[in-house]
Structure formats: structure tokens, C-alpha cells
Coordinates of C-alpha atoms in Angstrom, one line a residue:
Chain A
M1 CA 0.0 0.0 0.0
A2 CA 1.3 3.5 -0.9
N3 CA 2.7 5.5 2.0
D4 CA 0.3 8.5 2.3
C5 CA 2.0 10.1 5.3
M6 CA 3.8 13.4 5.2
Y7 CA 7.2 14.1 6.9
L8 CA 8.7 17.0 8.7
W9 CA 12.5 17.3 8.3
E10 CA 13.9 19.5 11.0
S11 CA 17.5 20.5 11.1
V12 CA 18.6 22.2 14.3
K13 CA 21.7 24.2 15.2
V14 CA 22.7 23.8 18.8
T15 CA 25.4 26.4 19.0
E16 CA 23.7 28.0 22.0
G17 CA 23.8 24.7 23.8
L18 CA 27.5 24.4 23.2
R19 CA 27.9 27.8 24.9
N20 CA 25.6 26.9 27.8
F21 CA 26.2 23.2 28.4
G22 CA 29.4 22.2 26.5
A23 CA 29.9 19.2 24.4
S24 CA 26.9 17.3 25.6
A25 CA 24.6 19.9 24.0
K26 CA 23.5 17.7 21.1
D27 CA 22.7 14.7 23.3
Q28 CA 20.8 17.0 25.7
Y29 CA 18.7 18.4 22.9
Q30 CA 18.0 14.9 21.4
R31 CA 16.9 13.6 24.8
M32 CA 14.5 16.5 25.0
I33 CA 13.1 15.6 21.6
A34 CA 13.0 11.8 21.9
G35 CA 12.4 11.5 25.6
D36 CA 10.3 14.6 26.5
W37 CA 8.6 15.9 23.4
A38 CA 7.9 12.9 21.2
P39 CA 5.6 10.8 23.4
G40 CA 3.2 13.7 24.1
A41 CA 3.4 15.0 20.5
R42 CA 2.2 11.8 19.1
Q43 CA -1.0 12.1 21.2
D44 CA -1.5 15.8 21.1
R45 CA -0.3 16.8 17.7
G46 CA -0.3 13.6 15.6
M47 CA 3.4 13.9 15.0
T48 CA 5.4 10.7 15.4
L49 CA 9.2 10.8 15.7
V50 CA 10.9 8.5 13.2
A51 CA 14.4 9.4 14.3
T52 CA 16.6 12.0 15.8
W53 CA 20.2 12.1 14.6
S54 CA 23.4 14.0 15.2
V55 CA 25.0 15.3 12.0
A56 CA 28.6 14.0 11.9
G57 CA 30.4 17.3 12.2
M58 CA 33.7 16.0 10.9
V59 CA 32.3 15.7 7.4
G60 CA 29.4 18.2 7.7
P61 CA 28.1 21.1 9.7
Y62 CA 28.6 21.2 13.4
P63 CA 26.8 21.3 15.8
W64 CA 23.6 20.2 14.2
C65 CA 20.9 17.7 14.9
L66 CA 18.3 16.3 12.5
N67 CA 14.8 15.1 13.4
L68 CA 12.4 13.3 11.1
W69 CA 8.7 13.3 12.0
E70 CA 5.8 11.4 10.4
H71 CA 2.3 13.0 10.0
R72 CA -1.0 11.8 8.8
G73 CA -0.9 13.6 5.4
W74 CA -1.3 17.3 4.8
E75 CA -4.2 17.4 7.2
G76 CA -1.8 16.0 9.9
L77 CA 0.6 18.8 9.3
A78 CA -2.3 21.3 9.6
E79 CA -3.3 19.6 12.8
M80 CA 0.2 20.0 14.2
N81 CA 0.2 23.7 13.3
N82 CA -3.2 24.2 14.8
A83 CA -2.0 22.7 18.0
Q84 CA 0.9 25.0 18.2
F85 CA -0.7 28.2 17.0
R86 CA -4.2 27.8 18.3
S87 CA -4.5 31.4 19.1
T88 CA -3.3 34.4 17.1
R89 CA -2.9 36.5 20.2
Q90 CA 0.5 38.0 20.6
Q91 CA 1.4 36.1 23.7
T92 CA 0.8 32.7 22.1
I93 CA 2.0 33.3 18.6
D94 CA 5.1 31.2 19.3
M95 CA 3.9 28.4 21.5
D96 CA 1.4 26.3 23.4
K97 CA 1.6 27.7 26.9
R98 CA 1.6 24.2 28.4
L99 CA 5.0 23.7 26.9
E100 CA 6.6 26.9 28.3
A101 CA 9.1 25.0 30.4
W102 CA 10.2 22.8 27.5
F103 CA 10.7 25.8 25.3
A104 CA 12.6 27.7 28.0
R105 CA 15.1 24.9 28.2
A106 CA 15.2 24.3 24.4
N107 CA 16.0 28.0 23.9
K108 CA 19.2 27.5 25.9
L109 CA 20.1 24.8 23.4
R110 CA 19.1 25.9 20.0
T111 CA 18.4 29.3 18.4
F112 CA 18.1 28.3 14.7
V113 CA 16.0 25.7 12.9
Y114 CA 15.7 25.0 9.2
D115 CA 12.8 22.7 8.1
R116 CA 11.5 21.0 5.0
M117 CA 8.2 19.3 4.4
L118 CA 8.6 16.0 2.6
S119 CA 6.3 13.7 0.8
P120 CA 7.4 10.0 0.5
S121 CA 7.8 8.0 -2.6
R122 CA 5.2 5.4 -3.2
H123 CA 7.6 2.7 -2.0
T124 CA 9.0 4.5 1.1
P125 CA 8.0 2.5 4.2
T126 CA 6.1 4.1 7.0
L127 CA 7.6 4.1 10.4
E128 CA 5.6 1.1 11.4
Q129 CA 6.8 -0.8 8.4
L130 CA 10.4 0.2 9.1
L131 CA 10.1 -1.1 12.6
A132 CA 8.4 -4.3 11.4
Q133 CA 11.2 -4.8 8.8
G134 CA 13.9 -4.1 11.4
V135 CA 15.5 -1.3 9.4
R136 CA 18.1 0.3 11.6
G137 CA 21.7 1.3 11.5
N138 CA 24.5 2.6 13.7
A139 CA 25.2 5.2 11.0
Y140 CA 22.9 6.7 8.4
Y141 CA 23.6 8.2 4.9
H142 CA 21.5 11.3 4.2
E143 CA 21.4 12.5 0.6
C144 CA 20.0 15.9 -0.4
V145 CA 19.6 15.8 -4.2
Q146 CA 19.0 18.8 -6.4
L147 CA 17.0 17.9 -9.4
A148 CA 15.8 19.3 -12.7
P149 CA 12.6 21.2 -11.7
G150 CA 9.4 19.2 -12.1
R151 CA 11.1 15.8 -12.2
A152 CA 11.2 14.7 -8.5
A153 CA 8.6 11.9 -9.1
E154 CA 10.6 10.5 -12.0
Y155 CA 13.7 10.5 -9.9
Q156 CA 12.0 8.6 -7.1
R157 CA 10.6 6.0 -9.4
R158 CA 13.9 5.5 -11.0
L159 CA 15.7 5.3 -7.7
H160 CA 13.5 2.4 -6.6
E161 CA 13.9 0.7 -10.0
E162 CA 17.5 1.3 -11.0
W163 CA 19.4 2.0 -7.8
Q164 CA 17.8 0.5 -4.7
P165 CA 18.5 -3.1 -5.6
A166 CA 22.2 -2.3 -6.2
A167 CA 22.3 -0.2 -3.0
E168 CA 20.9 -3.0 -1.0
R169 CA 23.5 -5.3 -2.4
L170 CA 26.0 -2.9 -1.0
G171 CA 24.3 -3.2 2.4
M172 CA 22.4 0.1 2.3
R173 CA 18.8 -0.2 3.6
L174 CA 16.4 2.5 2.6
V175 CA 14.7 4.4 5.4
G176 CA 13.0 6.7 2.9
C177 CA 13.0 8.5 -0.4
Y178 CA 11.2 11.8 -0.1
R179 CA 10.3 14.8 -2.3
T180 CA 10.7 18.3 -0.9
E181 CA 7.3 20.0 -0.9
L182 CA 6.6 23.8 -1.2
R183 CA 9.0 24.1 -4.1
N184 CA 9.1 23.1 -7.7
D185 CA 9.6 19.3 -7.5
S186 CA 13.3 20.1 -7.7
E187 CA 14.7 18.3 -4.6
A188 CA 14.7 14.9 -3.1
V189 CA 16.0 13.6 0.2
N190 CA 17.1 10.0 0.6
I191 CA 18.0 8.4 3.9
W192 CA 19.7 5.0 4.1
A193 CA 20.7 2.9 7.2
L194 CA 24.2 1.6 7.3
R195 CA 25.7 -0.9 9.6
D196 CA 28.2 1.5 11.1
F197 CA 30.8 4.1 10.0
A198 CA 33.2 1.4 8.9
H199 CA 30.5 0.3 6.5
W200 CA 30.3 3.9 5.3
A201 CA 34.1 3.9 4.6
E202 CA 33.7 0.7 2.5
L203 CA 30.7 2.2 0.8
E204 CA 32.4 5.4 -0.2
T205 CA 35.0 3.4 -2.1
A206 CA 32.4 1.1 -3.6
L207 CA 30.3 4.1 -4.9
R208 CA 33.3 5.1 -7.1
R209 CA 34.0 1.6 -8.4
D210 CA 30.8 -0.5 -8.3
P211 CA 29.5 -0.8 -11.9
D212 CA 25.9 -0.4 -10.9
A213 CA 26.7 2.7 -8.8
R214 CA 28.5 4.2 -11.7
R215 CA 25.7 3.3 -14.1
W216 CA 23.2 5.0 -11.8
V217 CA 25.2 8.2 -11.6
A218 CA 25.6 8.2 -15.4
A219 CA 22.0 7.4 -16.0
T220 CA 20.7 10.3 -14.0
E221 CA 22.9 13.0 -15.5
G222 CA 20.7 15.9 -16.5
L223 CA 18.0 14.7 -14.0
V224 CA 20.3 15.1 -11.0
H225 CA 22.0 18.5 -10.9
D226 CA 23.9 18.1 -7.7
W227 CA 23.8 16.4 -4.3
K228 CA 25.2 16.6 -0.8
V229 CA 25.6 13.9 1.8
W230 CA 25.5 14.2 5.5
L231 CA 26.5 11.3 7.7
L232 CA 24.2 10.8 10.7
A233 CA 24.7 9.2 14.0
P234 CA 21.5 7.9 15.6
H235 CA 20.5 8.8 19.2
P236 CA 19.8 5.7 21.3
L237 CA 16.3 7.0 22.2
S238 CA 15.4 7.3 18.5
P239 CA 12.5 5.0 17.6
L240 CA 14.5 3.4 14.8
Q241 CA 17.1 2.5 17.4
T242 CA 14.7 1.3 20.1
G243 CA 12.4 -0.5 17.6
R244 CA 9.4 1.0 19.3
L245 CA 6.9 3.8 18.5
P246 CA 7.5 6.8 20.8
Chain B
M1 CA -6.3 52.2 -10.8
A2 CA -2.8 50.9 -11.4
N3 CA -0.7 50.4 -8.4
T4 CA 2.3 52.7 -8.7
K5 CA 3.6 52.3 -5.1
V6 CA 6.9 50.7 -4.2
Y7 CA 7.5 48.2 -1.5
Q8 CA 10.2 47.2 0.9
W9 CA 10.4 43.6 2.0
E10 CA 12.4 42.8 5.1
Y11 CA 13.5 39.3 6.2
V12 CA 14.7 39.5 9.8
D13 CA 16.9 37.0 11.6
L14 CA 15.8 36.8 15.3
E15 CA 18.4 34.5 16.8
P16 CA 19.5 37.1 19.4
G17 CA 15.9 37.5 20.4
V18 CA 15.6 33.9 21.4
T19 CA 18.7 34.2 23.5
N20 CA 17.5 37.5 25.2
F21 CA 13.8 37.1 25.3
G22 CA 13.2 33.3 24.9
T23 CA 10.3 31.9 22.9
A24 CA 8.4 35.1 23.0
A25 CA 11.1 36.7 20.8
R26 CA 9.1 36.6 17.6
G27 CA 5.9 37.9 19.1
A28 CA 7.9 40.6 20.8
Y29 CA 9.6 41.6 17.6
L30 CA 6.3 41.8 15.7
E31 CA 4.9 44.0 18.4
H32 CA 8.1 46.2 18.2
I33 CA 7.5 46.7 14.5
A34 CA 3.9 47.5 15.2
Q35 CA 5.0 50.1 17.7
W36 CA 7.3 51.7 15.1
A37 CA 4.8 51.7 12.3
P38 CA 2.9 54.9 13.2
Q39 CA 6.1 56.8 13.5
G40 CA 7.4 55.4 10.3
R41 CA 4.3 56.5 8.5
V42 CA 4.4 60.1 9.8
S43 CA 8.1 60.7 9.7
R44 CA 9.1 58.6 6.8
G45 CA 6.0 58.1 4.6
T46 CA 6.1 54.4 4.9
S47 CA 3.0 52.3 5.7
L48 CA 3.2 48.8 7.3
V49 CA 1.3 46.4 5.1
A50 CA 2.0 43.5 7.4
T51 CA 4.4 42.0 9.8
W52 CA 4.6 38.2 9.9
A53 CA 6.4 35.4 11.6
E54 CA 7.7 32.7 9.2
L55 CA 6.3 29.3 10.1
G56 CA 9.4 27.4 11.0
V57 CA 8.2 24.0 9.9
T58 CA 7.9 25.4 6.3
G59 CA 11.3 27.1 6.3
T60 CA 13.4 28.8 8.9
W61 CA 13.0 29.7 12.6
P62 CA 13.2 32.3 14.0
R63 CA 12.5 34.7 11.2
A64 CA 10.1 37.6 10.6
I65 CA 9.0 39.3 7.5
N66 CA 7.8 42.9 7.2
L67 CA 6.2 44.5 4.1
W68 CA 6.2 48.3 3.8
E69 CA 4.5 50.5 1.2
Q70 CA 5.7 53.8 -0.1
D71 CA 4.1 56.2 -2.6
S72 CA 7.2 56.4 -4.8
L73 CA 10.9 55.6 -5.1
Q74 CA 11.6 59.2 -4.0
V75 CA 9.9 58.5 -0.7
L76 CA 12.0 55.4 -0.3
A77 CA 15.1 57.4 -1.2
R78 CA 14.3 59.8 1.5
R79 CA 14.0 56.9 4.0
L80 CA 17.3 55.5 2.9
E81 CA 18.9 58.9 3.5
M82 CA 17.4 59.1 7.0
A83 CA 18.5 55.6 7.8
E84 CA 22.0 56.0 6.7
N85 CA 22.3 59.3 8.6
L86 CA 20.7 57.9 11.7
H87 CA 23.8 57.1 13.6
G88 CA 26.2 59.7 14.8
D89 CA 29.9 59.8 14.6
T90 CA 32.1 58.5 17.4
K91 CA 31.7 61.7 19.3
G92 CA 27.9 61.3 19.3
S93 CA 27.2 64.0 16.7
P94 CA 24.7 63.2 14.0
A95 CA 26.4 62.1 10.8
R96 CA 26.5 64.3 7.7
G97 CA 24.6 67.1 9.4
A98 CA 21.4 65.1 10.0
A99 CA 19.1 66.0 12.8
P100 CA 19.2 63.6 15.8
D101 CA 16.4 61.2 16.0
P102 CA 16.2 60.0 19.6
A103 CA 13.0 58.0 19.1
A104 CA 14.5 56.0 16.3
E105 CA 17.7 55.5 18.2
Q106 CA 15.7 54.2 21.2
W107 CA 13.7 51.9 19.0
M108 CA 16.9 50.6 17.3
E109 CA 18.5 49.9 20.7
T110 CA 15.7 47.5 21.6
A111 CA 15.6 46.0 18.1
R112 CA 19.3 45.3 18.4
K113 CA 18.6 42.8 21.2
M114 CA 16.1 41.0 19.0
R115 CA 17.6 40.8 15.6
L116 CA 20.9 40.0 14.0
E117 CA 20.8 40.3 10.2
V118 CA 18.2 41.8 7.9
E119 CA 17.9 41.1 4.3
C120 CA 15.8 43.5 2.3
K121 CA 14.3 43.6 -1.2
L122 CA 12.9 46.4 -3.2
L123 CA 9.6 45.3 -4.8
F124 CA 7.6 46.8 -7.6
P125 CA 4.0 45.7 -7.8
A126 CA 2.2 44.4 -10.8
A127 CA -0.2 47.2 -11.9
W128 CA -3.1 45.0 -10.9
S129 CA -1.7 44.2 -7.4
P130 CA -3.8 45.9 -4.7
T131 CA -2.5 48.8 -2.7
L132 CA -2.8 48.7 1.1
D133 CA -5.9 50.9 0.9
E134 CA -7.5 48.5 -1.6
L135 CA -6.6 45.5 0.5
L136 CA -8.3 47.0 3.5
A137 CA -11.3 48.1 1.5
R138 CA -11.7 44.6 0.2
R139 CA -11.2 43.2 3.7
V140 CA -8.4 40.9 2.6
T141 CA -7.1 39.1 5.7
G142 CA -5.9 35.7 6.6
G143 CA -5.2 33.4 9.6
V144 CA -2.2 32.3 7.7
Y145 CA -0.4 33.6 4.6
Y146 CA 1.2 31.8 1.7
H147 CA 4.5 33.5 0.5
Q148 CA 5.9 32.4 -2.8
T149 CA 9.3 33.3 -4.2
V150 CA 9.6 32.5 -7.8
Q151 CA 12.9 32.5 -9.7
V152 CA 12.1 33.3 -13.3
T153 CA 14.0 33.4 -16.5
P154 CA 16.1 36.6 -16.4
R155 CA 14.2 39.7 -17.8
R156 CA 10.9 37.8 -17.8
A157 CA 9.5 38.9 -14.4
E158 CA 6.9 41.1 -16.0
D159 CA 5.9 38.3 -18.4
Y160 CA 5.4 36.0 -15.4
L161 CA 3.2 38.5 -13.7
A162 CA 1.1 38.9 -16.8
L163 CA 0.8 35.1 -17.0
L164 CA -0.2 35.0 -13.4
Q165 CA -2.9 37.6 -14.1
A166 CA -4.2 35.8 -17.2
E167 CA -4.1 32.2 -16.0
G168 CA -3.2 31.9 -12.3
L169 CA -5.6 34.2 -10.5
V170 CA -8.8 32.4 -11.5
P171 CA -7.8 28.9 -10.1
A172 CA -6.4 30.6 -7.0
D173 CA -9.6 32.5 -6.4
A174 CA -11.6 29.3 -6.9
L175 CA -9.5 27.8 -4.0
G176 CA -10.3 30.8 -1.8
M177 CA -6.8 32.3 -2.0
Q178 CA -6.9 36.1 -1.6
L179 CA -4.2 38.0 -3.3
V180 CA -2.2 40.3 -1.0
G181 CA 0.4 41.3 -3.6
A182 CA 2.3 40.3 -6.7
F183 CA 5.6 41.9 -7.2
R184 CA 8.8 41.8 -9.2
T185 CA 12.0 42.2 -7.3
G186 CA 14.0 45.3 -8.1
L187 CA 17.7 45.8 -8.3
C188 CA 18.2 42.5 -10.1
N189 CA 17.8 41.2 -13.6
D190 CA 14.0 41.0 -13.5
S191 CA 14.6 37.4 -12.5
E192 CA 12.4 37.1 -9.3
V193 CA 8.8 37.4 -8.4
L194 CA 7.2 37.4 -5.0
V195 CA 3.5 36.6 -4.6
I196 CA 1.7 36.7 -1.2
W197 CA -1.8 35.2 -0.6
A198 CA -4.1 35.3 2.4
L199 CA -5.5 31.9 3.5
R200 CA -8.2 31.2 6.1
D201 CA -6.3 28.8 8.3
F202 CA -4.0 25.7 8.3
G203 CA -6.9 23.5 7.1
H204 CA -7.4 25.7 4.1
W205 CA -3.6 25.5 3.4
A206 CA -3.7 21.7 3.5
K207 CA -6.5 21.7 0.9
I208 CA -4.5 24.0 -1.3
E209 CA -1.5 21.7 -1.2
K210 CA -3.5 18.8 -2.2
A211 CA -5.3 20.7 -4.9
G212 CA -1.8 21.8 -6.2
R213 CA -1.3 18.3 -7.6
E214 CA -4.7 18.3 -9.4
E215 CA -6.4 20.3 -12.2
P216 CA -6.8 23.2 -12.7
M217 CA -3.7 24.1 -10.6
Q218 CA -1.6 21.6 -12.5
R219 CA -2.5 23.4 -15.7
W220 CA -1.4 26.7 -14.1
R221 CA 1.8 25.1 -12.9
A222 CA 2.6 23.8 -16.4
A223 CA 2.0 27.3 -17.8
A224 CA 4.1 28.9 -15.1
A225 CA 6.9 26.4 -15.8
T226 CA 7.5 28.0 -19.1
L227 CA 8.9 31.0 -17.2
A228 CA 9.6 29.9 -13.7
R229 CA 13.0 28.2 -13.2
D230 CA 12.2 27.3 -9.6
W231 CA 10.1 28.5 -6.7
Q232 CA 9.8 28.0 -3.0
N233 CA 6.9 28.7 -0.6
V234 CA 6.7 29.3 3.1
L235 CA 3.8 30.0 5.4
L236 CA 3.5 33.1 7.4
L237 CA 1.7 33.9 10.7
P238 CA 0.3 37.4 10.9
G239 CA 1.2 39.8 13.7
P240 CA -2.0 40.6 15.5
R241 CA -1.5 44.4 15.1
S242 CA -0.7 44.2 11.4
S243 CA -2.9 46.4 9.2
L244 CA -4.2 43.3 7.4
S245 CA -5.1 41.7 10.8
T246 CA -6.9 44.7 12.2
G247 CA -8.2 46.4 9.0
V248 CA -6.7 49.7 10.2
I249 CA -3.5 51.3 9.0
L250 CA -1.1 51.7 11.8

């Protein structure tokens, strides 16, 4: 059955946390997300945490975290926004008052967030399916792919048909293949679970040499304009790691 | 009557506000803008169309957007002159002979604790884009606003606006989207268009997103793709004292 959920991709800079709490800032923030926010948010806002990761700073931006949330379609995203902004009065424009303490602490950790709304490809598993299939990694490979405008759906279809079987042969397990919404079908986000960072090192070499990988890159020339990879380290409280819904 | 006004669009980074004021920073900044607006209108000839908070889940947090309307480029030029002369030299004297403006200085001092960087754009409206007076007369207002930035083929911004008028307004109207403004960005190669719509609420927005993948919006998207190289949308939350929220010019 096609996945008709929507996803919120949330990248969070925790520089303020470094200032206030030191090197544990990322972990503290992720505990607030996975331990404190996620269980209630699933009930109150219909937002289910898929995972919270730390972006590997040595090969990407530091100090950043990444959260992925699953929602019940566009209406689910509207439900989340309604819950947060239920009043247009000045005092409550930013938050649900019940969450004041959570936000007060969060504001000591992060002062900048950049988000994307993502729709999944037809064959992207839901969180429940991911858990049932035991998809998890000790490292994750996150690709942000810039595409020729209007061709995101074509890219997703071809990824499943032409690349996913070869990627799985290389040990990559697909967490999701998503299209970025609110723009011109010009970006995709793919997330793969890897065994660990040693697996990533092997993979990096294989992606240059493996005939199927080379074929995939060549075949998508013109469709794919550019891409950038982040390596992600999962937080132990992340649902993909615990194997349980929040 | 054709809209011959000029607009200033401000995109404001509120990271220091979160540090200094906590979660209320965005609301506090929107209120700070609302407090400035009457003075800006009297002393600088600029009217606040709206002040909005960008909805972080659709883009960046914490950010605010202000839209100001001026009668002409000359009025804006006068504003620029006043702004650049605002701060005195190191001895506290007003720069280049300008008169001191303690009210503005005081406002700026508070603003400094809230915002870090500001990115501005000069916007020229399509002739059929409503002025602030017309927006208020038509009671255009929203619980949430849809802000579209469209990158178009260089030198084709006016063509894109003409296409929007001819083919985009009708399907948007059928979906209940109320036009706040359609602009080309100045000081560049006619390669960018901004369009802002008022929506009823988040439920209305969800319906629009779903409708975007169906006819007739798909037909409009296909037509727009002949000129639009790329585009990006964000949702905005209105400041409660914005002119569009209250129906009264601040």
C-alpha cells in the first residue's frame, strides 16, 4: 500500500547549547526531543518521531541535529500547526503555553531551525513498516539531491527501480526517499541505514567503483544537478534504534 | 487604478531575540514593529502592510517578514537617506549634518537585542496588485499567509506577472486564496517574483497543497513552468496588530 504520510524534516543548530552546556549539547537536545517531546506530541499533535540524529560534524556542519517526524498527510501537518498556534494572540504566537518549560530549556540549546516538508515516494516505508522490517543502522547516509525542476517523481521512481536493488547489495537499507514540498519538485531527500561508520568507509570506495553505482550516476545525468551527503549518528532513544513507537 | 507604489520587503533573523527574550522573541519583535509603524508613517512616509512570523516548519526559525508600502521611489530614497544618517559619529554627533532622532535610536537599541541580520528587497507591484488601501477596502485578511518566491528566466518577471494575471488568478480564487500582492524584485535582472496570498487557516492550506497536484492548478503550474525556473513557498503567521489583521493602517 502506498505511503500517504507526510514528513517534517527538522535541522537544528545547537550552538547556543555548546555555549551553555558544552559538548553534551547535542545529546541533551536529542533527549528533549525523543524522551520529553515525542511521546506527548504523538498524542496531542499527531506527529510521530521517526528518528533523531546528530549530523557528523567532521564531514558536515557542526553542531547540528536532525529530526524526522511522520504525520497523517497534509491534514496531519495542519493539525500540528493548529495545536501549536491555536491562538493568534500576541502572547501565544510562538507556543502552546503548556510547553513553556520545555521551550525555555530548548531556547538555551538551540536558536536556529531550518525545516523541510517531505512527501514520501510510493515505496517508502512508513515508520511502522520500518520497525516491522527491522530497518536500523548505527550510521545513516543522508542525501539531499538537487533535481531538474518538475522531475522529482521521475527521480523517485527510477531510484527504486534502478538504484535501490544495487544499493541493498552494498548493504544500504532504505529508510525513505522523499520529495521536498513547497517548491518546484526540484529536490529529493534519501535516507539510508548503514551498519556503522566502517560500512560507510567501504561504501564510499564502492560508490566510485561499483559498476551499478557508476551506471546509476551516469543514467541520472541531466536529471540530477547536484547532491550533498550528511552522515548521521543515531541517538539511542530514537524510535529506529529502540524499535518502538514513541 | 494601477498600483504605482513601491514596497520594501524585510527578512529578519531573530536569533539574538531567542537568547535574550526566549520563545516570545518573535511575538515581541512583531509588536516592536507595530510600535514603530505609526512613527514610520508620519516621519518617513512608509506604511506597514503587514508583519509576519515565518512558520518554521515550512522554512526557517526564528524569522520575521515585514512589508512596507511607499508612494514612490523618491519617498523610499528619503527613507534611505534618513536611515544612513541615523547614527552619529564616534563623538555622538549626527552624521553628515542630519538632525538627531532619539525616538528612532531608542527603537533601534531595543531592536538590536532581538535581531541579527536583515535582508531586504525592493519590490515593484504588478499594476493590478492591490494597494494597502484597496486590501483594507476589500477586507483581505488571513489566519495564515502563503508566501511564494519564484525564480524566473532573467528579464521575464513582468511576463510571469502577466501570465499569473491571465491564468493563475482564477484557479487561485476558486480555491479561496486572496491576493495580497504580486511583485517583481527590483535591483536585479527581472529574475524574481514574490506573490503573497491570504488563506483562512491551516486546514485551508492543507486543501490547497492537495489541490496543487490536481487540475486546474496543475495546468497553471505547467503554464508557469515556461517562465519559472524554480520556486519556494513558506507559510507566514500574521502579527495581530498588522494592518491586514486589524483592518486599520497603523
